[in-house]
PDB file of N, CA and C in Angstrom:
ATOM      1  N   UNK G 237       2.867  18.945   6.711  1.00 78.00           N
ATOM      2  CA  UNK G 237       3.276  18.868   5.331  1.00 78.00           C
ATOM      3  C   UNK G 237       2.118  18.412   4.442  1.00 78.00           C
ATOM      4  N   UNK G 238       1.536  17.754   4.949  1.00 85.00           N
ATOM      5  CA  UNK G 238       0.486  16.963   4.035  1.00 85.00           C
ATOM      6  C   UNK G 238      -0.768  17.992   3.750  1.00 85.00           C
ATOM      7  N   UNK G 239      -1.027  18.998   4.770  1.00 89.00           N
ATOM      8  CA  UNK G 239      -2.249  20.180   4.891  1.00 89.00           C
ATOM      9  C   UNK G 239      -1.685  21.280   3.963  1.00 89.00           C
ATOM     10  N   UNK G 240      -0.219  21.130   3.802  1.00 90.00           N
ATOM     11  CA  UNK G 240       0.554  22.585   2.981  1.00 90.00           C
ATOM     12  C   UNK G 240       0.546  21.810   1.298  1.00 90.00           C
ATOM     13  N   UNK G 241       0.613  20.226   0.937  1.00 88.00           N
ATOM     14  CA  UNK G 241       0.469  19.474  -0.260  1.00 88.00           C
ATOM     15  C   UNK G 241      -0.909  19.833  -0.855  1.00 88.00           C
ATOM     16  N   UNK G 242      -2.039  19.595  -0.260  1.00 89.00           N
ATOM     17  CA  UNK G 242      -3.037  19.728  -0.046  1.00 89.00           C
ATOM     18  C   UNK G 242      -3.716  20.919  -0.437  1.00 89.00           C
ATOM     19  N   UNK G 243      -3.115  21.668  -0.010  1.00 92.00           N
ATOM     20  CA  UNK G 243      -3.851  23.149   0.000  1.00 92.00           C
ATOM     21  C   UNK G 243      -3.277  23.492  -1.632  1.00 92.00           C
ATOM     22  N   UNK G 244      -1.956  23.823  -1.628  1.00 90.00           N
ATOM     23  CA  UNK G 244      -1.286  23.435  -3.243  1.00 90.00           C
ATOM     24  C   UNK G 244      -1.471  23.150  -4.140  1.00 90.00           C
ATOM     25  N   UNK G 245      -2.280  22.222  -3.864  1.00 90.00           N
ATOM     26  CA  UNK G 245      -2.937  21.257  -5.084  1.00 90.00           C
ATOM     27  C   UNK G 245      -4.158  21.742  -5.426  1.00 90.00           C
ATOM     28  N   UNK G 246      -5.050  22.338  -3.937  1.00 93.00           N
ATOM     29  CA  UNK G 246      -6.448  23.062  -4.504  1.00 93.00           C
ATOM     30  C   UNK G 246      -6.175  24.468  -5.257  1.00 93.00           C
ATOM     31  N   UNK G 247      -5.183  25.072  -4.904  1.00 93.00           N
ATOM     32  CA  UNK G 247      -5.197  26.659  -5.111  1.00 93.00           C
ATOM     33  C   UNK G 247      -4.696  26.261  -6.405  1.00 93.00           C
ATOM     34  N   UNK G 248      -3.975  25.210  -6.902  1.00 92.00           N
ATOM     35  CA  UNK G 248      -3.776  25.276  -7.964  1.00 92.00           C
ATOM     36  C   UNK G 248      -4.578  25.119  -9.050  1.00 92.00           C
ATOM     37  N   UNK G 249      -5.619  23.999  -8.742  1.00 94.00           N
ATOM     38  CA  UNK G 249      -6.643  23.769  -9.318  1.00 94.00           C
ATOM     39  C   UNK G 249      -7.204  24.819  -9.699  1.00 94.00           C
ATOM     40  N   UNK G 250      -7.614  25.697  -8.629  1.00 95.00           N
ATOM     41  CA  UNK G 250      -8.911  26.373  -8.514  1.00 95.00           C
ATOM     42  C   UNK G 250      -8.398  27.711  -9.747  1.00 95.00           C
ATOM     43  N   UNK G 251      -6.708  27.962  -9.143  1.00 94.00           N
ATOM     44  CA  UNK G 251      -6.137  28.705 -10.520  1.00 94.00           C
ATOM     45  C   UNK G 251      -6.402  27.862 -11.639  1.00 94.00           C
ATOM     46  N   UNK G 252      -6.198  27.055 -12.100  1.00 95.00           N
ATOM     47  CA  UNK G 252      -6.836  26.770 -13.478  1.00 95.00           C
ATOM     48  C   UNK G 252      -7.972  26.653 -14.171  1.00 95.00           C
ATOM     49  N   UNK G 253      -8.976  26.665 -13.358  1.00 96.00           N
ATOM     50  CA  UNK G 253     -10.470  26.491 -13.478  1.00 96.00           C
ATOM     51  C   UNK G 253     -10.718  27.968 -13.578  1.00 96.00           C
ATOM     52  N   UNK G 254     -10.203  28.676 -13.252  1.00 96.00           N
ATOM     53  CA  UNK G 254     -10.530  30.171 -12.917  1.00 96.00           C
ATOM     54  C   UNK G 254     -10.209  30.884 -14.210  1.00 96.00           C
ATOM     55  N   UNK G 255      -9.298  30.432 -14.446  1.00 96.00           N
ATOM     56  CA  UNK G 255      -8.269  30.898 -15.745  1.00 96.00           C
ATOM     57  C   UNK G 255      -9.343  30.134 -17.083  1.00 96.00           C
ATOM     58  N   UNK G 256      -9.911  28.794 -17.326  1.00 97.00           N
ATOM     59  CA  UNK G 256     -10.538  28.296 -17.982  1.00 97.00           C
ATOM     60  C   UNK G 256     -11.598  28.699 -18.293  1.00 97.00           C
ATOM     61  N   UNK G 257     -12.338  29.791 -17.359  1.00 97.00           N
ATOM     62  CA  UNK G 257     -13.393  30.435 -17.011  1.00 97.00           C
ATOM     63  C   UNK G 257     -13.537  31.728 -17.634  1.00 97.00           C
ATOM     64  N   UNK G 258     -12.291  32.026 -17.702  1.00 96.00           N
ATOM     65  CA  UNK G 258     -12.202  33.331 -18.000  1.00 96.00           C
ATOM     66  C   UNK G 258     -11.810  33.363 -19.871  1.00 96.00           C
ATOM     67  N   UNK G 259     -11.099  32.356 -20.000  1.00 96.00           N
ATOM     68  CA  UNK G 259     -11.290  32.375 -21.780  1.00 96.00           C
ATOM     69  C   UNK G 259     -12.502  31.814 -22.264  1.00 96.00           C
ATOM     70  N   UNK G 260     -13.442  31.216 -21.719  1.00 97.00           N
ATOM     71  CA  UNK G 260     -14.572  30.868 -22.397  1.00 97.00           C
ATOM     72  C   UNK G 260     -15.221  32.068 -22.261  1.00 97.00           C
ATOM     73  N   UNK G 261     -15.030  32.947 -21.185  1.00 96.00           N
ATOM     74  CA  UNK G 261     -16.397  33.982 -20.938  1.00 96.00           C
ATOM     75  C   UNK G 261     -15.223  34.787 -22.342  1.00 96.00           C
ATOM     76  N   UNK G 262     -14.166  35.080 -22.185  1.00 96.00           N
ATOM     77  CA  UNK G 262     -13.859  36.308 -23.219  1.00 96.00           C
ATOM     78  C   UNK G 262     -13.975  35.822 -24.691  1.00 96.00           C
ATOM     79  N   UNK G 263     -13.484  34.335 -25.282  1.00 96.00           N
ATOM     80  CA  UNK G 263     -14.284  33.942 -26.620  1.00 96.00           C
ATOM     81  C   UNK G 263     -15.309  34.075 -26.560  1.00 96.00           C
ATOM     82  N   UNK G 264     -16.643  34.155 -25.649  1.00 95.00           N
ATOM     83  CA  UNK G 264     -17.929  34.558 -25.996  1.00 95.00           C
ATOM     84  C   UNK G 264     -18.471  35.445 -25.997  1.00 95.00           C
ATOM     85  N   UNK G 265     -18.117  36.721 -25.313  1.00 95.00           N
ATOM     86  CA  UNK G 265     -18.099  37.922 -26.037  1.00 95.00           C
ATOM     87  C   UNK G 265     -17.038  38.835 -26.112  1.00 95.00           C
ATOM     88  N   UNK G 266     -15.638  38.489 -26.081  1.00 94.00           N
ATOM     89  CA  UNK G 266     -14.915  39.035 -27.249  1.00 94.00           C
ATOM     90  C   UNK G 266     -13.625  38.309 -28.002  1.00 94.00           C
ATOM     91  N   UNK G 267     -14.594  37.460 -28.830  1.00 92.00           N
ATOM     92  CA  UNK G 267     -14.149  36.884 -29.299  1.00 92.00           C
ATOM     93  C   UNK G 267     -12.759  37.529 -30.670  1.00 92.00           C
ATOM     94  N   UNK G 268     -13.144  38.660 -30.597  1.00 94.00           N
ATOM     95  CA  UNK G 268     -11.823  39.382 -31.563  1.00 94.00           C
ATOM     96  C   UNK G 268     -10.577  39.920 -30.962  1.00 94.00           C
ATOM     97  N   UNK G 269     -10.656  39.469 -29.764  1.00 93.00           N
ATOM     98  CA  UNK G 269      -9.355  39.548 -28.774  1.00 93.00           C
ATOM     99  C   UNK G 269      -8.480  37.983 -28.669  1.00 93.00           C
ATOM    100  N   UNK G 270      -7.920  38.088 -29.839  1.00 94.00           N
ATOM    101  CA  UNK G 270      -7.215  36.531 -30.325  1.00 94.00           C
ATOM    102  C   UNK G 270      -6.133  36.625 -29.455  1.00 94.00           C
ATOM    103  N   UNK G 271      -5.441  38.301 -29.658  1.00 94.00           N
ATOM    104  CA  UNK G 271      -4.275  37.841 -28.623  1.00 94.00           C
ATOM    105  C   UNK G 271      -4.293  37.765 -27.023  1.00 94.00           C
ATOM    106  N   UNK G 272      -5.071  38.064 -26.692  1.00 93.00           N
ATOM    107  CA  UNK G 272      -5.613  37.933 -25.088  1.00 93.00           C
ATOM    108  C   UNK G 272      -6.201  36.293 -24.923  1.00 93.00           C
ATOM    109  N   UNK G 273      -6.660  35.796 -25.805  1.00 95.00           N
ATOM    110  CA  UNK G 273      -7.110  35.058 -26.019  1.00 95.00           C
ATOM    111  C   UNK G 273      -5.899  33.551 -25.785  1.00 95.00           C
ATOM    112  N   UNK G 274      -4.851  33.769 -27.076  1.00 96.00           N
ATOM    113  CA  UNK G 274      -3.792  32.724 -26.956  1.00 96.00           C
ATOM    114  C   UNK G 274      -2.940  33.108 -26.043  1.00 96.00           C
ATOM    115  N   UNK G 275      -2.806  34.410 -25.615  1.00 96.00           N
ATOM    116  CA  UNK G 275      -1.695  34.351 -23.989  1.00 96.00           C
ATOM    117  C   UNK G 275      -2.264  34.207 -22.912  1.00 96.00           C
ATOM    118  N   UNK G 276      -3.498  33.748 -22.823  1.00 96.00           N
ATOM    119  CA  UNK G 276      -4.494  32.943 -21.709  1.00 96.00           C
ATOM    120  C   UNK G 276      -4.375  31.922 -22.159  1.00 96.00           C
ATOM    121  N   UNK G 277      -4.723  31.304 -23.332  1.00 97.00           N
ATOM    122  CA  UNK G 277      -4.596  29.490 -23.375  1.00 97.00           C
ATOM    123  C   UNK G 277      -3.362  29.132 -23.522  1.00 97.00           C
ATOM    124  N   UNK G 278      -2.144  29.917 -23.611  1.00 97.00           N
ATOM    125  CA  UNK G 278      -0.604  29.788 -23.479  1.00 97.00           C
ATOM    126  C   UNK G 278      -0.494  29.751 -21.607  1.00 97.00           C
ATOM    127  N   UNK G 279      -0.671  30.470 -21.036  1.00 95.00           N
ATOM    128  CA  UNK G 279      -0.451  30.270 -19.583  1.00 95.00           C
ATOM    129  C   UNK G 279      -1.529  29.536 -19.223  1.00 95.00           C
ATOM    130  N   UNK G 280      -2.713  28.886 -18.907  1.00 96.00           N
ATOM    131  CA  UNK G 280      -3.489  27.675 -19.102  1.00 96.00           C
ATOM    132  C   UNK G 280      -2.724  26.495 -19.280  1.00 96.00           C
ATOM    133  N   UNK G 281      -1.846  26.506 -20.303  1.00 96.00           N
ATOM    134  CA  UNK G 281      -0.896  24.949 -20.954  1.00 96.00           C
ATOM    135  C   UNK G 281       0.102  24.924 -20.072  1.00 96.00           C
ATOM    136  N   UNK G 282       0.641  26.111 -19.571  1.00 95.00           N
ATOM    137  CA  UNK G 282       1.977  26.334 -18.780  1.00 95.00           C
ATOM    138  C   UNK G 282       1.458  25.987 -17.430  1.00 95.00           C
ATOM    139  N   UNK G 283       0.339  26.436 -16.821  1.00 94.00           N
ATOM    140  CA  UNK G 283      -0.351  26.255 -15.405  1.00 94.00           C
ATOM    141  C   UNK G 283      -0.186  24.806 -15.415  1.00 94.00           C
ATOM    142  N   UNK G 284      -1.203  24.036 -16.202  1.00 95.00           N
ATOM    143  CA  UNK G 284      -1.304  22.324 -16.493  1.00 95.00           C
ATOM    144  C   UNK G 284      -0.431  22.207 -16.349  1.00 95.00           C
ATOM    145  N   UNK G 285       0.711  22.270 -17.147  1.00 95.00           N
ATOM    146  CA  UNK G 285       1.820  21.589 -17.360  1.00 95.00           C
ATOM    147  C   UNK G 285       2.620  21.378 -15.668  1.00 95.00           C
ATOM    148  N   UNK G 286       2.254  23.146 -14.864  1.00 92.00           N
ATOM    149  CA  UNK G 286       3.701  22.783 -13.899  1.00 92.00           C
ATOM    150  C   UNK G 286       2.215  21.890 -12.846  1.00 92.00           C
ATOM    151  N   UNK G 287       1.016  21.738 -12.719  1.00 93.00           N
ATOM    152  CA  UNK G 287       0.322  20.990 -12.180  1.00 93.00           C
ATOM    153  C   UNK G 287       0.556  19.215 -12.177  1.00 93.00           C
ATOM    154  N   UNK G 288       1.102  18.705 -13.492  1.00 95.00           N
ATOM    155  CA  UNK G 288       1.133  17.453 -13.932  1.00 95.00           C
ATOM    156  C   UNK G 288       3.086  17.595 -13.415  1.00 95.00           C
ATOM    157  N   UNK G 289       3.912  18.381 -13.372  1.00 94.00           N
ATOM    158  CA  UNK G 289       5.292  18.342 -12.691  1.00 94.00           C
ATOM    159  C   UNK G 289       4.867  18.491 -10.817  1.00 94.00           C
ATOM    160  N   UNK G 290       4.145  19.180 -10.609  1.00 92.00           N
ATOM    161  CA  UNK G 290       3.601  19.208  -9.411  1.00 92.00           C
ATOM    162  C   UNK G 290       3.260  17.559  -8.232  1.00 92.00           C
ATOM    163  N   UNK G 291       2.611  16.989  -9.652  1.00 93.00           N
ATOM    164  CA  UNK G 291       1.711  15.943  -9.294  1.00 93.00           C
ATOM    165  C   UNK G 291       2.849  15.032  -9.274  1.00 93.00           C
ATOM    166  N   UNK G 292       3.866  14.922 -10.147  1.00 95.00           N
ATOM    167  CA  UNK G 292       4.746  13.912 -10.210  1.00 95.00           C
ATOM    168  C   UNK G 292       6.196  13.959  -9.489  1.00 95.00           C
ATOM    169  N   UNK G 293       5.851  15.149  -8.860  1.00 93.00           N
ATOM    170  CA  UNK G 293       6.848  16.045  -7.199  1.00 93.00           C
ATOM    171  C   UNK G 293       6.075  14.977  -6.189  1.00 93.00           C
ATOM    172  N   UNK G 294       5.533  15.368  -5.988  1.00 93.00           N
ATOM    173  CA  UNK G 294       4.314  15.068  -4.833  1.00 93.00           C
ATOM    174  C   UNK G 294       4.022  13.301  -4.771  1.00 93.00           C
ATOM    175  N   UNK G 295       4.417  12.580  -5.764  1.00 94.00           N
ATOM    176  CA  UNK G 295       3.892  10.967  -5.904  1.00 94.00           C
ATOM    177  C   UNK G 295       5.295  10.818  -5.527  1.00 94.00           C
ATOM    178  N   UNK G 296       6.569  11.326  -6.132  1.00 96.00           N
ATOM    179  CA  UNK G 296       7.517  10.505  -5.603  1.00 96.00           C
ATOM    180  C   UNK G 296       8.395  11.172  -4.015  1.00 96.00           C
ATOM    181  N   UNK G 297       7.587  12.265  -3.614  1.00 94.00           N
ATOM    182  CA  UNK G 297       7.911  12.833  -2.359  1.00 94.00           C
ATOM    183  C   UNK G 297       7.351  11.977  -1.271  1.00 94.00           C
ATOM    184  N   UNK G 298       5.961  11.806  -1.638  1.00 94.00           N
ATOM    185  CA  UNK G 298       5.290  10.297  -0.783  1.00 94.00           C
ATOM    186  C   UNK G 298       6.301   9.068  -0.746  1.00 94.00           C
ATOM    187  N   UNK G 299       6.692   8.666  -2.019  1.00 97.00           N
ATOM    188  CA  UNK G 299       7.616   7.178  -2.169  1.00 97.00           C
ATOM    189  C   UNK G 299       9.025   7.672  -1.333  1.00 97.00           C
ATOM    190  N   UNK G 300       9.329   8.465  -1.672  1.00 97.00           N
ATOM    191  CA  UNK G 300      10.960   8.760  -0.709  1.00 97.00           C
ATOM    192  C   UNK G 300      10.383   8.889   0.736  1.00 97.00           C
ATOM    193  N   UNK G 301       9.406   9.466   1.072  1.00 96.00           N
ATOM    194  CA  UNK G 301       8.864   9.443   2.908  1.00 96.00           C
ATOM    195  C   UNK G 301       9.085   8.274   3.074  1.00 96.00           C
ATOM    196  N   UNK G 302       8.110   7.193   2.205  1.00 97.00           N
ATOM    197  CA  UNK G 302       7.977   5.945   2.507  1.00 97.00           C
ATOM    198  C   UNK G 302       8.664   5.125   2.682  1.00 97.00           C
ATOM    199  N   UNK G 303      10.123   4.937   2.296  1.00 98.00           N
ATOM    200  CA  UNK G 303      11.362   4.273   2.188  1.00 98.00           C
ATOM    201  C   UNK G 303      12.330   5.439   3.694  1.00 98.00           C
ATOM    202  N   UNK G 304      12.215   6.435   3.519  1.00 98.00           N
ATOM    203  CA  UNK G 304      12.860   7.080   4.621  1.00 98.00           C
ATOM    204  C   UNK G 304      12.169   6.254   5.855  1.00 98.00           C
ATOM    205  N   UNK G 305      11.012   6.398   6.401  1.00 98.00           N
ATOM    206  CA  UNK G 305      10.294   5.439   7.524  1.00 98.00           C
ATOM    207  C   UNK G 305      10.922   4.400   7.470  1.00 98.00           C
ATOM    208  N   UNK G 306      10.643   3.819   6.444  1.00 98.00           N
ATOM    209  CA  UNK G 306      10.950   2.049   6.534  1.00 98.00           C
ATOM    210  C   UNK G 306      12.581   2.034   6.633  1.00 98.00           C
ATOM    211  N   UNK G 307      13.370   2.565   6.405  1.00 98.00           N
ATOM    212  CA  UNK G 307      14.530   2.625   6.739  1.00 98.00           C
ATOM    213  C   UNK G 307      15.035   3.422   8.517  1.00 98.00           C
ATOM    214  N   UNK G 308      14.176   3.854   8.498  1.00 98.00           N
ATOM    215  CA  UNK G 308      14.691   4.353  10.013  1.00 98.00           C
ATOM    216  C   UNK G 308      13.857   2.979  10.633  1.00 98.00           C
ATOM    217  N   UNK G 309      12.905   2.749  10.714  1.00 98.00           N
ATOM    218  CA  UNK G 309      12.086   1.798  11.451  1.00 98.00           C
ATOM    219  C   UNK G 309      13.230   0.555  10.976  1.00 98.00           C
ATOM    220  N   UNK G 310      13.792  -0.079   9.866  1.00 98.00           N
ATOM    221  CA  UNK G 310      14.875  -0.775  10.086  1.00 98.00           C
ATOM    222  C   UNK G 310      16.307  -0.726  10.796  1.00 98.00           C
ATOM    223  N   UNK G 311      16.791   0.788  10.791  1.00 98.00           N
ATOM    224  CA  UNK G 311      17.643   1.105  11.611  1.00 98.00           C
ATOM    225  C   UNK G 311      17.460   1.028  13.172  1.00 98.00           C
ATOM    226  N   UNK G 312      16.661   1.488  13.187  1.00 98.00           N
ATOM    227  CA  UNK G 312      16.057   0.863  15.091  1.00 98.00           C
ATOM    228  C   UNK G 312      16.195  -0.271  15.432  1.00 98.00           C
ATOM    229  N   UNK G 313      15.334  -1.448  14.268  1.00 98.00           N
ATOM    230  CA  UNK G 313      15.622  -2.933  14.411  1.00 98.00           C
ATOM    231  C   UNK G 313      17.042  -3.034  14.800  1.00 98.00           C
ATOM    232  N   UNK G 314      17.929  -2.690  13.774  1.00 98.00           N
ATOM    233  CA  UNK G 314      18.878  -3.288  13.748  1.00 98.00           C
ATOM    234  C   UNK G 314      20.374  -2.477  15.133  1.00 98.00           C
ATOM    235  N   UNK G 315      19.744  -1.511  15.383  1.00 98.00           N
ATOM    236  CA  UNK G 315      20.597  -0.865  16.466  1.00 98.00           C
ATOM    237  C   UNK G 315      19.921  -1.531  17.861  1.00 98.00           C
ATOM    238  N   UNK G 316      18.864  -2.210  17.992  1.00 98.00           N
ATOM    239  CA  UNK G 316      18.195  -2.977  19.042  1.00 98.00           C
ATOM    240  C   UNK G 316      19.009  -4.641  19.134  1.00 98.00           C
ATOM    241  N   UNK G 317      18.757  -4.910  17.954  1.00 98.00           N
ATOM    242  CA  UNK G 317      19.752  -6.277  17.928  1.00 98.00           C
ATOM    243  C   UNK G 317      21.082  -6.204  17.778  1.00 98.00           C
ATOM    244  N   UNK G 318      22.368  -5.056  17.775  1.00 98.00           N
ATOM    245  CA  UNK G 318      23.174  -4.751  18.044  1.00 98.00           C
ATOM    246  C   UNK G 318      23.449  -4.803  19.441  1.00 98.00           C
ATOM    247  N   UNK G 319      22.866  -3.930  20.216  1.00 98.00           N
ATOM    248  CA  UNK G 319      22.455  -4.378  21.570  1.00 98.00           C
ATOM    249  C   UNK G 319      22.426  -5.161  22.431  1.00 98.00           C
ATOM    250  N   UNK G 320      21.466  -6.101  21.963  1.00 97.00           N
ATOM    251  CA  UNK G 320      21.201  -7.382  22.427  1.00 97.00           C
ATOM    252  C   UNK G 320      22.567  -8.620  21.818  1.00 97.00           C
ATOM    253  N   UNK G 321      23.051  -8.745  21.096  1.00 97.00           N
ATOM    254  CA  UNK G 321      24.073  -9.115  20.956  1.00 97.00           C
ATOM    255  C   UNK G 321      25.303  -8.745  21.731  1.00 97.00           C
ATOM    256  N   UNK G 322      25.633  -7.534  21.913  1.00 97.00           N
ATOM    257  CA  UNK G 322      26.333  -6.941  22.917  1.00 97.00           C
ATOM    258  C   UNK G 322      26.342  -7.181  24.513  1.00 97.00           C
ATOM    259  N   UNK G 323      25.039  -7.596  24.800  1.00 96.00           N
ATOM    260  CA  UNK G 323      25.190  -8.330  25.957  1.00 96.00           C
ATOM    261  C   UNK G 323      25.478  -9.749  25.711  1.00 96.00           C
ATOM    262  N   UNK G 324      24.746 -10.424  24.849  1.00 96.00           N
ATOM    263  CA  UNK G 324      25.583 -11.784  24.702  1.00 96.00           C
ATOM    264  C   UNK G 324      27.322 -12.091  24.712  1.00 96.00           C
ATOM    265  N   UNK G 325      27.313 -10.819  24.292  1.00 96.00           N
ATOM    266  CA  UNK G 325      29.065 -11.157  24.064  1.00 96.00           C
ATOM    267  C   UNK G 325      29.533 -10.458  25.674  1.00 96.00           C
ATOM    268  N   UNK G 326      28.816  -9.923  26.326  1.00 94.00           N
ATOM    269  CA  UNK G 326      29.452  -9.421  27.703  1.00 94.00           C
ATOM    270  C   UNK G 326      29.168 -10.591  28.722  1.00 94.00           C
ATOM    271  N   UNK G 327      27.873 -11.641  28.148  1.00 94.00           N
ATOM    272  CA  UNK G 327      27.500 -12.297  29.362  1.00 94.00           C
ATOM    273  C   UNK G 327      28.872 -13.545  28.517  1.00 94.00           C
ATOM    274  N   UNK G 328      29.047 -14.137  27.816  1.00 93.00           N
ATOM    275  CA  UNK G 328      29.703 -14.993  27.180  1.00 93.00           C
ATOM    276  C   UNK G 328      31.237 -14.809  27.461  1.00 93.00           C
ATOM    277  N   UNK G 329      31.799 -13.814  27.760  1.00 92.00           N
ATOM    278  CA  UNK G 329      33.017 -13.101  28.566  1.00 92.00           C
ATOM    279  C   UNK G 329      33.053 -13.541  29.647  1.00 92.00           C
ATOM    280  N   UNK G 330      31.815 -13.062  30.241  1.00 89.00           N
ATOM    281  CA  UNK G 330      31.823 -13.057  32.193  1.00 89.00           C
ATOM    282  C   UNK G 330      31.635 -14.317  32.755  1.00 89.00           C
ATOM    283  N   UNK G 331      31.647 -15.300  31.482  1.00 82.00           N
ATOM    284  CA  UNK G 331      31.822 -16.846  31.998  1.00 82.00           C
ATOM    285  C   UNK G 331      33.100 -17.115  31.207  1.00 82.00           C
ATOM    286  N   UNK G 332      33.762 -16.756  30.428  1.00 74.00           N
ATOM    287  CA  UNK G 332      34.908 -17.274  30.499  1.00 74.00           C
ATOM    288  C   UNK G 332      35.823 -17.106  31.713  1.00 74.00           C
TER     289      UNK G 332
END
């Protein structure tokens, strides 16, 4: 998961840099192509935009892993000392 986040994040990049690349080269020489022009820096704003929803997928997909672990790693604790109590109460029987 983390190599498929990863990769995501570059291809996305690299789409926007690519795209950034390409309206500076066409404002500099053709610069009278306004509308090619703003429906490139219109999908540019839209790219960013789902990059910064991307980014804020991805920060709290980490925080929910992180609480999922720590909650199973507490559930273990606590199904271990279930357990162990369970024999207390079998050895605490077998002397009554």
């Amino acid at each position: 998961m983390e190599l498929e986040l990863l990769s995501s994040r570059i291809n996305l990049n690299h789409v926007c840099l690519k795209l950034q690349i390409s309206i500076e080269e066409i404002k500099t020489k053709h610069s009278s192509r306004t509308d090619l022009i703003t429906s490139m820096e219109q999908s540019l704003y839209e790219i960013k935009k789902a990059m910064f929803v991307y980014q804020t997928l991805e920060k709290e997909f980490r925080v929910a892993r992180q609480i999922n672990f720590d909650l199973q790693h507490l559930n273990l604790e606590l199904k271990q000392e279930v357990k162990d109590l369970k024999k207390i109460i079998e050895f605490n029987n077998a002397e009554l």
